[in-house]
PDB file of C-alpha atoms and ligand atoms in Angstrom:
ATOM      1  CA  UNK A   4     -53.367 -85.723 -93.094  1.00 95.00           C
ATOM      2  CA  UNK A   5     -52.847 -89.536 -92.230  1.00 98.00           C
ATOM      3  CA  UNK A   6     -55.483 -91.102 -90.590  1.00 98.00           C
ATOM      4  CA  UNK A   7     -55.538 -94.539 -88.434  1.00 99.00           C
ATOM      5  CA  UNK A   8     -58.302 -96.000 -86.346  1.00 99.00           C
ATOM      6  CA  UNK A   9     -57.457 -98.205 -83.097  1.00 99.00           C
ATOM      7  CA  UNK A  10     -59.745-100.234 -81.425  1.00 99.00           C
ATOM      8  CA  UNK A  11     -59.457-100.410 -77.442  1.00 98.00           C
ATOM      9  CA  UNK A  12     -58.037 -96.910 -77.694  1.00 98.00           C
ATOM     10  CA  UNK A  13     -59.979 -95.676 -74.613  1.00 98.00           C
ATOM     11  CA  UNK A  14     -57.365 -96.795 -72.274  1.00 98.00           C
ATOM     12  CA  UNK A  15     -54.181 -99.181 -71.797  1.00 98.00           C
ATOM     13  CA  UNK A  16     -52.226 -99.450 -74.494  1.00 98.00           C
ATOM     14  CA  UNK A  17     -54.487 -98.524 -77.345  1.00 98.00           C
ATOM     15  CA  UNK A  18     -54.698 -94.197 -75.539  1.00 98.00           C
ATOM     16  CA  UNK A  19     -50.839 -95.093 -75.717  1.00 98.00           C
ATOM     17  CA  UNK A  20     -51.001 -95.816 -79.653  1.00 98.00           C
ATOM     18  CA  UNK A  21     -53.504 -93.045 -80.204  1.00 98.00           C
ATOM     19  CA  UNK A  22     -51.836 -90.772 -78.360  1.00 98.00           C
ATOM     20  CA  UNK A  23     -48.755 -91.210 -80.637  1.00 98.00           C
ATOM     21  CA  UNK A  24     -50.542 -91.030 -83.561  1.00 98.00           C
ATOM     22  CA  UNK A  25     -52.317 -87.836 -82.839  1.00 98.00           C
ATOM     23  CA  UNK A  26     -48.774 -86.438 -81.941  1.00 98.00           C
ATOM     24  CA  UNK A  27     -47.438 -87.201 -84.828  1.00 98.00           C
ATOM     25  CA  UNK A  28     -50.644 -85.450 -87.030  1.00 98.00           C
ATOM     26  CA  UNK A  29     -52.724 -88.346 -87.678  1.00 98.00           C
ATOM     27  CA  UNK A  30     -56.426 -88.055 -87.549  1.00 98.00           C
ATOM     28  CA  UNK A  31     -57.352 -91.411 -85.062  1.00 98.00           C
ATOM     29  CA  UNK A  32     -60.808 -93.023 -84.867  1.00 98.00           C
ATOM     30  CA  UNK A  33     -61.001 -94.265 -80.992  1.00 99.00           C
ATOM     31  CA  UNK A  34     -63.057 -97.203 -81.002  1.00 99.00           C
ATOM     32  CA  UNK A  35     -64.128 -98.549 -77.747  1.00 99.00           C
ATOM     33  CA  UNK A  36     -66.945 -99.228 -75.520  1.00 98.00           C
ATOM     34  CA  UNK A  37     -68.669 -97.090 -72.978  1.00 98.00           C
ATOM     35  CA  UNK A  38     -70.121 -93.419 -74.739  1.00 98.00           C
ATOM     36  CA  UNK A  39     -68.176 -91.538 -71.673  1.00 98.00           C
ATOM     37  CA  UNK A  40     -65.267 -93.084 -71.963  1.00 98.00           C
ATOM     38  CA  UNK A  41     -64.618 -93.034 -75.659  1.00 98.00           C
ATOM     39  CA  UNK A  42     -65.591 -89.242 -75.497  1.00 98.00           C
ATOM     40  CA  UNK A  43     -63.157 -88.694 -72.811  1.00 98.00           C
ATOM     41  CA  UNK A  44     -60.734 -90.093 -74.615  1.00 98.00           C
ATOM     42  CA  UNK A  45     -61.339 -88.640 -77.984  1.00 98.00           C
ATOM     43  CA  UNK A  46     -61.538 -85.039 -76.012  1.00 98.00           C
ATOM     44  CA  UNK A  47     -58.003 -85.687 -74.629  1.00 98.00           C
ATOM     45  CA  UNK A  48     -56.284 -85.959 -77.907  1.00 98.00           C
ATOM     46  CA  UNK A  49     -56.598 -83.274 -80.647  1.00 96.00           C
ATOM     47  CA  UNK A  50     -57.814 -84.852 -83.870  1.00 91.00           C
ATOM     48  CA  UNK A  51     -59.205 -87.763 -82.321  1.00 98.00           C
ATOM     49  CA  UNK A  52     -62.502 -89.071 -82.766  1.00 98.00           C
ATOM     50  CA  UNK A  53     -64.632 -91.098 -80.367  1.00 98.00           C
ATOM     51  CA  UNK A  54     -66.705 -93.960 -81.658  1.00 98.00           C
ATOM     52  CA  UNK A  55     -68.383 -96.347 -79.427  1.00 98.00           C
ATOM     53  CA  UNK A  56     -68.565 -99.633 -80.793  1.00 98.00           C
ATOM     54  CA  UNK A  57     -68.237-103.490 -79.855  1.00 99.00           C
ATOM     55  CA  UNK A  58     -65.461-104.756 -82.065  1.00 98.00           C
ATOM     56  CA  UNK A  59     -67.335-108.377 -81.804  1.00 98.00           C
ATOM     57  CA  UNK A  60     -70.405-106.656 -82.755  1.00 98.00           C
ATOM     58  CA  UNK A  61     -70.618-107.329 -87.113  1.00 98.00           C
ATOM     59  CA  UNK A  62     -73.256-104.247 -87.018  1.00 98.00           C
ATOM     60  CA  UNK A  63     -71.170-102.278 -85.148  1.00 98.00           C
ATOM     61  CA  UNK A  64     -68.072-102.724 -86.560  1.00 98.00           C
ATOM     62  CA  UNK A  65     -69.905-102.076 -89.704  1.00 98.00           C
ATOM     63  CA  UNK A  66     -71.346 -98.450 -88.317  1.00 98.00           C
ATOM     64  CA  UNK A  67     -68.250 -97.452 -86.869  1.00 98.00           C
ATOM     65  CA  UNK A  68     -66.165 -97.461 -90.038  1.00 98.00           C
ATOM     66  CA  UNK A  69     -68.864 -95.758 -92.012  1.00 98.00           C
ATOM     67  CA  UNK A  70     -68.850 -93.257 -88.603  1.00 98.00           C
ATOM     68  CA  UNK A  71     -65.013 -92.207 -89.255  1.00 98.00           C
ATOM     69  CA  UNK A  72     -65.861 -91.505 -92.922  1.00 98.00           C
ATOM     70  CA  UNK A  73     -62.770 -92.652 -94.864  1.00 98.00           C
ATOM     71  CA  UNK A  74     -60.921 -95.682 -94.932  1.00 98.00           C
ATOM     72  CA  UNK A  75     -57.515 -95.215 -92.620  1.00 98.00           C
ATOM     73  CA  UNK A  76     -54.175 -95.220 -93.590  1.00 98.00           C
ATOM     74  CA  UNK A  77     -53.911 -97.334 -90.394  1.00 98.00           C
ATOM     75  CA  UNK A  78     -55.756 -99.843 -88.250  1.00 99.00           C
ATOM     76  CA  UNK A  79     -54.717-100.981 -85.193  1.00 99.00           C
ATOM     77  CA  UNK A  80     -56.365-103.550 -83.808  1.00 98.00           C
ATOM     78  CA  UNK A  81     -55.618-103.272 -80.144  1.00 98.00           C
ATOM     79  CA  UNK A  82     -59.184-104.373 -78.752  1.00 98.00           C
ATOM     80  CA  UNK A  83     -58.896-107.612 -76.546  1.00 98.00           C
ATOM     81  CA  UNK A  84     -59.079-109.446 -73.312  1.00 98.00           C
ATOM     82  CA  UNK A  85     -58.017-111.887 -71.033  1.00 98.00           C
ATOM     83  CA  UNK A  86     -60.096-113.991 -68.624  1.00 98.00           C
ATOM     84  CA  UNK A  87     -58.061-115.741 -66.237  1.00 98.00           C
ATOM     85  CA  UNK A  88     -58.678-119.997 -65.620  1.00 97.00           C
ATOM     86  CA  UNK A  89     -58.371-122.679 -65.980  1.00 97.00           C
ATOM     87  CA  UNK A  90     -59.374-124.097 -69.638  1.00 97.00           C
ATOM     88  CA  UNK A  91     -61.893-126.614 -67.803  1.00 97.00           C
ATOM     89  CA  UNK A  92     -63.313-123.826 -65.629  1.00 97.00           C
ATOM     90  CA  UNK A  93     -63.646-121.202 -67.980  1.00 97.00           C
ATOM     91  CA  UNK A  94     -67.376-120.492 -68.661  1.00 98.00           C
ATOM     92  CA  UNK A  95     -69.191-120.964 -72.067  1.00 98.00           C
ATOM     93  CA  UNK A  96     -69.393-117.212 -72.162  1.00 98.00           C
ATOM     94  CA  UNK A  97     -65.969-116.846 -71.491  1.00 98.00           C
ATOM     95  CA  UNK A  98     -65.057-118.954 -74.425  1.00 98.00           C
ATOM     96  CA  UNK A  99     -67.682-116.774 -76.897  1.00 98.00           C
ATOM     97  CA  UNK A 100     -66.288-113.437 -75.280  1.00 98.00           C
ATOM     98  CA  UNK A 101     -62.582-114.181 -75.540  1.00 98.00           C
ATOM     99  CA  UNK A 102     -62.900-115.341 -78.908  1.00 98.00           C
ATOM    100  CA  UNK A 103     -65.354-113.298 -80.344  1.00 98.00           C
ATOM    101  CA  UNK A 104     -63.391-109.904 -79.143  1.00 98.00           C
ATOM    102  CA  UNK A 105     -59.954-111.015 -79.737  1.00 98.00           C
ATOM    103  CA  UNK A 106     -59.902-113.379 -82.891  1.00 98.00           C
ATOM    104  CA  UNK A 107     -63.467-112.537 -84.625  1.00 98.00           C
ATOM    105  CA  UNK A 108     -63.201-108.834 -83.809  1.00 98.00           C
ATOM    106  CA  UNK A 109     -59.615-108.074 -85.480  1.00 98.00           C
ATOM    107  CA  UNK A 110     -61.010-109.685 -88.581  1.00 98.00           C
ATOM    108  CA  UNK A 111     -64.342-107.738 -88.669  1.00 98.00           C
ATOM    109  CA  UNK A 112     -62.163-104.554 -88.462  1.00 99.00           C
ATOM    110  CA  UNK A 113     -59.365-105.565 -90.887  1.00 98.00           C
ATOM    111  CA  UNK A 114     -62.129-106.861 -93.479  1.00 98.00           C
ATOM    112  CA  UNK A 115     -63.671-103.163 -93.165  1.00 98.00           C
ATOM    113  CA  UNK A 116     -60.961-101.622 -94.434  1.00 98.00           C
ATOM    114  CA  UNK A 117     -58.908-104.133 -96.811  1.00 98.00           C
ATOM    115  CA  UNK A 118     -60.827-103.577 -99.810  1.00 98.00           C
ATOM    116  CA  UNK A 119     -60.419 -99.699 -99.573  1.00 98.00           C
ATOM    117  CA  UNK A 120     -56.672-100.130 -98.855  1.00 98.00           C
ATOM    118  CA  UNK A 121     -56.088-102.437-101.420  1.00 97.00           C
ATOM    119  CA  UNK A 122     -57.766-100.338-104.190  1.00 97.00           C
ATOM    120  CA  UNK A 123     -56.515 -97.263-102.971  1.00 97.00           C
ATOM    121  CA  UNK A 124     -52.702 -99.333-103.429  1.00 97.00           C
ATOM    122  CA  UNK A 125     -51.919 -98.201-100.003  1.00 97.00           C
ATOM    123  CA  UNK A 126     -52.469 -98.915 -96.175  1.00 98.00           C
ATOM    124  CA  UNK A 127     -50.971-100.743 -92.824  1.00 98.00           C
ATOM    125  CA  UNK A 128     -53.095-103.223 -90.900  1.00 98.00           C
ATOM    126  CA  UNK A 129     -51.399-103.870 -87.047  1.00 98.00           C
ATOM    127  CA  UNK A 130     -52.676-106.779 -85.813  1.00 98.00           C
ATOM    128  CA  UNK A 131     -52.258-106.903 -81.781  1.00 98.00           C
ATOM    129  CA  UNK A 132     -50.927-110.997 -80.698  1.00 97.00           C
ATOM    130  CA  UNK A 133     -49.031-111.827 -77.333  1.00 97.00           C
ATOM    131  CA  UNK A 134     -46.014-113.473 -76.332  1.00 97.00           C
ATOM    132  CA  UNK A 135     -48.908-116.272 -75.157  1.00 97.00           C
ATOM    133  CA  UNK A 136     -49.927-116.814 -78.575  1.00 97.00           C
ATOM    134  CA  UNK A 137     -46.462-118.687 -78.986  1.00 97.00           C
ATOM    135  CA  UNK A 138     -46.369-120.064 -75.410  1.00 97.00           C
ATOM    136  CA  UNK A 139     -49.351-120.390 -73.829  1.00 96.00           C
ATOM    137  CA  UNK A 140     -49.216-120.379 -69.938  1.00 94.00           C
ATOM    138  CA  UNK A 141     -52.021-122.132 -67.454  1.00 94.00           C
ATOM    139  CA  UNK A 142     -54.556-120.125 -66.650  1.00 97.00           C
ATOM    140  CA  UNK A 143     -54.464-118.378 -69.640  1.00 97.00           C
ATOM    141  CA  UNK A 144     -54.844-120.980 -72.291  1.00 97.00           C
ATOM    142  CA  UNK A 145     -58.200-119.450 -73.988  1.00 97.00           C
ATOM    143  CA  UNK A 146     -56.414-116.205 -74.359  1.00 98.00           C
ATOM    144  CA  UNK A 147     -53.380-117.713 -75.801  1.00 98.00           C
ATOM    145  CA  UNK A 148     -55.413-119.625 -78.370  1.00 98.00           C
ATOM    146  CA  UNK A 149     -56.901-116.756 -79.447  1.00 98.00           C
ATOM    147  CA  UNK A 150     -53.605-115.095 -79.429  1.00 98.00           C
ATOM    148  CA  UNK A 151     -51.827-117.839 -81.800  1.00 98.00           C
ATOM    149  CA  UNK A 152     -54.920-117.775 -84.088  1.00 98.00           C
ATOM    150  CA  UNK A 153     -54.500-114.388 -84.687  1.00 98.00           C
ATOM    151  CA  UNK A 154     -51.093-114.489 -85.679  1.00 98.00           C
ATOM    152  CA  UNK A 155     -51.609-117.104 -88.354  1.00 98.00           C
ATOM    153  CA  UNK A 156     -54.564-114.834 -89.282  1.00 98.00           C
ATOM    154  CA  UNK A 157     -52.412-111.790 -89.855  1.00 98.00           C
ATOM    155  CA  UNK A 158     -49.558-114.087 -91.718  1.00 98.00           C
ATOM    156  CA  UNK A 159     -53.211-115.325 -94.093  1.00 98.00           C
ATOM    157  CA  UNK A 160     -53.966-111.250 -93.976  1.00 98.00           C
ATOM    158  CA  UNK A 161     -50.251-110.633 -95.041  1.00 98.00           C
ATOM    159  CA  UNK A 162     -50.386-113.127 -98.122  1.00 98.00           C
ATOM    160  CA  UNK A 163     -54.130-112.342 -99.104  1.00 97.00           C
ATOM    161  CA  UNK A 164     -53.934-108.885 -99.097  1.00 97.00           C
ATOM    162  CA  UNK A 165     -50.037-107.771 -98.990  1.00 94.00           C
ATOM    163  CA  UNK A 166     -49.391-108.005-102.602  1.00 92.00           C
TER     164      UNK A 166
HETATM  165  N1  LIG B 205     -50.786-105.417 -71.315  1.00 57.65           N
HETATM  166  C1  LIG B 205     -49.975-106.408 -71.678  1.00 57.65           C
HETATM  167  O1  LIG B 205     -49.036-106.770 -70.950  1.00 57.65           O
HETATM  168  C2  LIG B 205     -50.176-107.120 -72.981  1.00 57.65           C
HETATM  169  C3  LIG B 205     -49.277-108.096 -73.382  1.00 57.65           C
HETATM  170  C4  LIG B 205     -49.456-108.737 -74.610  1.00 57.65           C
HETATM  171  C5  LIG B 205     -50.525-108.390 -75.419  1.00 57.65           C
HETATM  172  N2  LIG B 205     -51.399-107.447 -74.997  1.00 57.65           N
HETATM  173  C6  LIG B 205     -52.521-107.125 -75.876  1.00 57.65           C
HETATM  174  O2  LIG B 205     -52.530-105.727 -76.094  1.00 57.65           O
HETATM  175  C7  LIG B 205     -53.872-105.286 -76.268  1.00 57.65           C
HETATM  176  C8  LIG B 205     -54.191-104.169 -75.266  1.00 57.65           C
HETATM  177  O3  LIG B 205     -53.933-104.639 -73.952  1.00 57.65           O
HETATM  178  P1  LIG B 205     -54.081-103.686 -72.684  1.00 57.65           P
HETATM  179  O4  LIG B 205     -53.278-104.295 -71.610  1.00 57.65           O
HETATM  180  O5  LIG B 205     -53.860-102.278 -73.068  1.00 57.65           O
HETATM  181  O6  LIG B 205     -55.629-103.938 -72.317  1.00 57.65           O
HETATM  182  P2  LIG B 205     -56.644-102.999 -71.515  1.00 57.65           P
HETATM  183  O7  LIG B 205     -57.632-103.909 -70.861  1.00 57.65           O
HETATM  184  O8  LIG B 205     -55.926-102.010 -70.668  1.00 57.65           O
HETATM  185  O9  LIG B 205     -57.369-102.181 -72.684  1.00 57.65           O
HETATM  186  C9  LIG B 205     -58.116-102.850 -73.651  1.00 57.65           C
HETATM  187  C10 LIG B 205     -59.124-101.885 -74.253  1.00 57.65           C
HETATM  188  O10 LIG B 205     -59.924-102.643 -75.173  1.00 57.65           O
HETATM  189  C11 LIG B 205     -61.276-102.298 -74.954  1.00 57.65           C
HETATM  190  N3  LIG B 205     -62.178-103.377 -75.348  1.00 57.65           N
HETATM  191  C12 LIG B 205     -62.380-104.558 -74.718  1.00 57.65           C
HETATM  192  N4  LIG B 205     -63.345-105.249 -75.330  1.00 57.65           N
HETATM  193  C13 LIG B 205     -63.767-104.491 -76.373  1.00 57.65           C
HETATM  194  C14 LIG B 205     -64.765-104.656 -77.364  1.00 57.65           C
HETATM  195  N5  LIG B 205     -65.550-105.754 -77.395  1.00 57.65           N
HETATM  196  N6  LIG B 205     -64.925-103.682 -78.288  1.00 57.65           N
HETATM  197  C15 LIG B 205     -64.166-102.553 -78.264  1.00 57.65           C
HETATM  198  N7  LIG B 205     -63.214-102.338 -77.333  1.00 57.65           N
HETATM  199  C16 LIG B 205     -63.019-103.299 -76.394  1.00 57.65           C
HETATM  200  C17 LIG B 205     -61.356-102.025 -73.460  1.00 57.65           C
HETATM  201  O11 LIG B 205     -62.547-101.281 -73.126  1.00 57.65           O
HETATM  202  C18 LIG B 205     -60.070-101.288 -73.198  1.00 57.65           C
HETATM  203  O12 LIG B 205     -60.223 -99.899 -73.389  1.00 57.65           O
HETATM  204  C19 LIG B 205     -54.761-106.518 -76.088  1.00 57.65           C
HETATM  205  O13 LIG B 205     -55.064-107.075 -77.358  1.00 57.65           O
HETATM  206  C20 LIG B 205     -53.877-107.461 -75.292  1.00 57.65           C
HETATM  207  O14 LIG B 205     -54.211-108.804 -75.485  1.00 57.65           O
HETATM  208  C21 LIG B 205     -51.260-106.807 -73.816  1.00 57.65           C
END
């Protein structure tokens, strides 16, 4: 049986992705935040599993990996957010959350698994940008950066660990 983990995949587009998945036989680690909601999520979808975790959260991240039990065929890392501003009126904890769940939290996840991919020869790391990450709009310029960072990070990912 495949298996894939996707962070966010309580709701949006991540219960999209792991609904998918789980249609198409894979066994999918949801990670999210809240206890209820990642267990109503998991419950919805046979061979899902519900793990609450923070993806910006090194500890977490750390736990919830060891949680599913196996290194995935497949991460998705769907987790992220958007807090809409101006770049001058965005708070100081806006900044820390926005990067620490979009840009630091995609790496914590796709570090978890590389090594285990990469000596197993096999695995698929989806990395989840926006269309803001190549042209950032106002009010969302701390999103976008995050956005654009990521995608370089994936292309570093792709070169790193691809071969
Ligand atoms: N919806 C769009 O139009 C759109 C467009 C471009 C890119 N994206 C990207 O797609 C992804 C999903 O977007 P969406 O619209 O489904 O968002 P959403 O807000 O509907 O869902 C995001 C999920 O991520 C979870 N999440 C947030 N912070 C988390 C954290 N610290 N740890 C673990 N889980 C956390 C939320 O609880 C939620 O379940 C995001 O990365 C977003 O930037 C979305």
């Amino acid at each position: 049986m495949k298996t894939a983990i996707v962070t966010g995949g309580a709701a949006g587009l991540g219960a999209d992705i792991a609904k998918v998945l789980t249609d198409n036989h894979y066994r999918v680690g949801i990670i999210d935040l809240g206890a209820d909601r990642v267990e109503r999520a998991a419950a919805a979808l046979p061979g899902a599993v519900g793990i609450e975790a923070d993806v910006s959260s090194p500890e977490q991240v750390e736990a919830a990996f060891a949680a599913f039990g196996e290194v995935p065929d497949l991460l998705v890392n769907n987790a992220g957010i958007v807090r809409f501003g101006g770049l001058e009126e965005q708070s100081v904890q806006d900044y820390i959350d926005v990067l620490n769940i979009n840009l630091l939290g995609s790496c914590l996840c796709a570090r978890q698994v590389a090594p285990g991919m990469m000596s197993r020869g096999s695995g698929h790391i989806i990395n989840f940008t926006s269309i803001n990450g190549i042209h950032p709009a106002p009010g969302v310029g701390l999103y976008s950066g995050t956005k654009a960072a990521m995608a370089n990070m994936t292309q570093a990912m792709s070169i790193e660990w691809g071969p």
